[in-house]
Amino acid sequence: MSDILKVEDGQVVAMDYTLRVDGEVVDTSEGHEPLEFLQGVGSIIPGLERELYGMAVGESKKVVVAAVDAYGEFDKEALVEVPKGEFPAQVPLQLGIGLEVQAQNGETLHGRISNIGDETVELDFNHPLAGKELHFDVTIAALREASDEELLHGHVHGDGHEH
Ligand code: ZN
């Protein structure tokens, strides 16, 4: 039995997955190659990574991840009111329109219009999945031991990723 690999730290996991939020599919590997990642280094969200330990190839699981273990709770501080007059004319004032804002430290923030008032527009800089419970269906497609180099780098070396 010892030659049957199970998910543990230092293994490269290839995983088929479908992510549903509020009953709708928001992401899936269906029609693509499985997602490949190094287990144990936090390359996927912690609440999902934790649930994969001990799974074998071909095994499937439903994993529900609370917001706090996924993209975080919804943060009211990330809502910003902006006077309508400060909007560039080329930005359509419509709910859900995404825009990028350069912060003072040079970082690019991704927001979207979450409310339109008489005088001001509210921008929401939360991650779109903040505050959401994530429902994953995952299947382990393949497992292998990571190479020493992959362990050193903390990521998977696939095709065309040699360094
Ligand atoms: Zn590398």
Coordinates of C-alpha atoms and ligand atoms in Angstrom, one line a residue:
M1 CA 0.0 0.0 0.0
S2 CA 2.9 2.3 0.6
D3 CA 3.3 3.0 -3.1
I4 CA -0.1 4.7 -3.2
L5 CA 0.5 8.4 -3.1
K6 CA -1.8 10.6 -1.0
V7 CA -1.8 14.4 -0.9
E8 CA 0.8 15.7 1.5
D9 CA 3.2 18.6 1.7
G10 CA 5.8 18.6 -1.0
Q11 CA 3.7 16.9 -3.6
V12 CA 2.6 18.3 -6.9
V13 CA -1.2 18.0 -7.1
A14 CA -3.1 18.1 -10.4
M15 CA -6.7 18.8 -9.5
D16 CA -10.0 19.1 -11.5
Y17 CA -12.3 21.5 -9.8
T18 CA -15.5 23.4 -10.1
L19 CA -16.2 26.4 -7.9
R20 CA -19.8 27.4 -7.1
V21 CA -20.9 30.6 -5.3
D22 CA -24.5 31.1 -4.5
G23 CA -25.3 28.1 -6.6
E24 CA -23.6 29.4 -9.7
V25 CA -20.4 28.2 -11.3
V26 CA -17.8 30.9 -11.1
D27 CA -14.7 28.9 -12.0
T28 CA -14.0 25.4 -13.3
S29 CA -11.2 23.4 -14.8
E30 CA -13.7 21.6 -17.1
G31 CA -12.5 21.8 -20.6
H32 CA -9.0 22.7 -19.5
E33 CA -6.0 20.9 -18.0
P34 CA -6.3 20.2 -14.3
L35 CA -4.9 22.9 -12.0
E36 CA -1.4 22.0 -10.9
F37 CA 0.1 23.3 -7.7
L38 CA 2.6 22.5 -5.0
Q39 CA 0.8 21.3 -1.8
G40 CA 1.6 22.9 1.5
V41 CA 2.9 26.4 0.4
G42 CA -0.4 28.2 0.2
S43 CA -0.6 28.5 -3.5
I44 CA -4.3 27.8 -3.3
I45 CA -6.7 29.2 -0.7
P46 CA -6.0 27.8 2.7
G47 CA -9.5 26.4 3.4
L48 CA -9.3 24.2 0.4
E49 CA -5.6 23.2 0.7
R50 CA -6.3 21.9 4.2
E51 CA -9.0 19.6 3.0
L52 CA -6.9 17.9 0.4
Y53 CA -4.5 16.1 2.7
G54 CA -4.8 12.3 2.5
M55 CA -6.7 12.3 -0.8
A56 CA -5.6 9.8 -3.5
V57 CA -5.7 10.0 -7.3
G58 CA -9.3 9.6 -8.5
E59 CA -10.8 10.6 -5.2
S60 CA -13.4 13.3 -5.2
K61 CA -14.6 15.6 -2.5
K62 CA -17.0 18.4 -1.9
V63 CA -15.4 21.2 0.1
V64 CA -17.2 24.2 1.6
V65 CA -14.9 27.0 2.5
A66 CA -16.1 29.9 4.7
A67 CA -15.3 33.4 3.6
V68 CA -12.7 33.9 6.3
D69 CA -10.7 30.9 4.9
A70 CA -11.1 32.1 1.3
Y71 CA -11.1 35.7 0.1
G72 CA -11.9 37.2 3.5
E73 CA -15.0 38.8 5.0
F74 CA -16.6 41.7 3.3
D75 CA -14.9 44.9 4.5
K76 CA -17.0 48.1 4.7
E77 CA -13.8 50.1 4.9
A78 CA -13.1 49.0 1.3
L79 CA -16.1 51.0 0.1
V80 CA -15.2 54.5 -1.1
E81 CA -17.5 57.4 -1.9
V82 CA -16.3 59.5 -4.8
P83 CA -17.9 62.7 -6.1
K84 CA -19.4 62.2 -9.5
G85 CA -17.5 65.2 -10.8
E86 CA -14.2 63.4 -10.1
F87 CA -15.0 60.6 -12.6
P88 CA -13.3 60.7 -16.0
A89 CA -15.8 61.2 -18.7
Q90 CA -14.9 57.9 -20.4
V91 CA -16.0 55.8 -17.4
P92 CA -19.7 54.8 -17.8
L93 CA -21.5 55.3 -14.6
Q94 CA -23.1 51.9 -14.4
L95 CA -23.4 49.4 -11.5
G96 CA -20.8 46.7 -11.7
I97 CA -18.4 48.5 -14.0
G98 CA -14.9 47.7 -13.0
L99 CA -12.1 50.2 -12.8
E100 CA -8.5 50.4 -11.8
V101 CA -7.2 53.1 -9.5
Q102 CA -3.6 54.0 -8.8
A103 CA -3.1 54.3 -5.0
Q104 CA -0.6 56.8 -3.6
N105 CA 1.9 54.0 -3.0
G106 CA 1.8 53.1 -6.7
E107 CA -0.2 49.9 -6.2
T108 CA -3.1 49.3 -8.6
L109 CA -6.4 48.7 -6.9
H110 CA -9.2 46.9 -8.6
G111 CA -12.7 48.3 -7.8
R112 CA -16.1 48.3 -9.3
I113 CA -19.1 50.6 -9.0
S114 CA -21.3 49.3 -6.3
N115 CA -23.8 52.2 -5.8
I116 CA -24.7 55.3 -7.7
G117 CA -26.1 58.2 -5.6
D118 CA -27.3 61.7 -6.6
E119 CA -23.9 63.3 -6.0
T120 CA -21.5 60.5 -5.4
V121 CA -20.6 57.1 -6.7
E122 CA -19.6 54.2 -4.4
L123 CA -16.6 52.1 -5.3
D124 CA -16.1 48.7 -3.8
F125 CA -12.5 47.5 -3.6
N126 CA -13.3 44.2 -1.9
H127 CA -12.4 41.0 -3.8
P128 CA -15.5 40.0 -5.8
L129 CA -15.7 36.9 -3.8
A130 CA -15.1 38.6 -0.4
G131 CA -17.8 37.5 2.1
K132 CA -18.8 34.5 0.0
E133 CA -18.9 30.9 1.0
L134 CA -17.1 28.8 -1.7
H135 CA -18.4 25.4 -2.7
F136 CA -15.8 23.3 -4.5
D137 CA -16.1 19.9 -6.2
V138 CA -12.6 18.6 -6.5
T139 CA -11.1 15.4 -8.0
I140 CA -7.4 14.6 -7.7
A141 CA -6.3 13.9 -11.3
A142 CA -2.6 13.2 -10.6
L143 CA 0.0 13.3 -7.8
R144 CA 3.8 13.2 -7.9
E145 CA 6.6 14.1 -5.6
A146 CA 7.9 17.6 -6.3
S147 CA 11.5 17.9 -7.5
D148 CA 14.1 19.4 -5.2
E149 CA 14.2 22.4 -7.4
E150 CA 10.4 22.9 -7.2
L151 CA 10.5 22.6 -3.4
L152 CA 13.3 25.2 -3.4
H153 CA 11.3 27.6 -5.6
G154 CA 8.0 26.9 -3.9
H155 CA 6.1 26.3 -7.2
V156 CA 5.6 23.8 -9.9
H157 CA 7.8 23.6 -13.0
G158 CA 5.6 22.6 -15.9
D159 CA 6.2 22.8 -19.6
G160 CA 8.0 25.9 -20.6
H161 CA 8.8 26.9 -17.0
E162 CA 12.5 26.1 -16.7
H163 CA 14.7 28.3 -14.6
Ligands
ZN1 ZN 10.9 28.0 -10.4

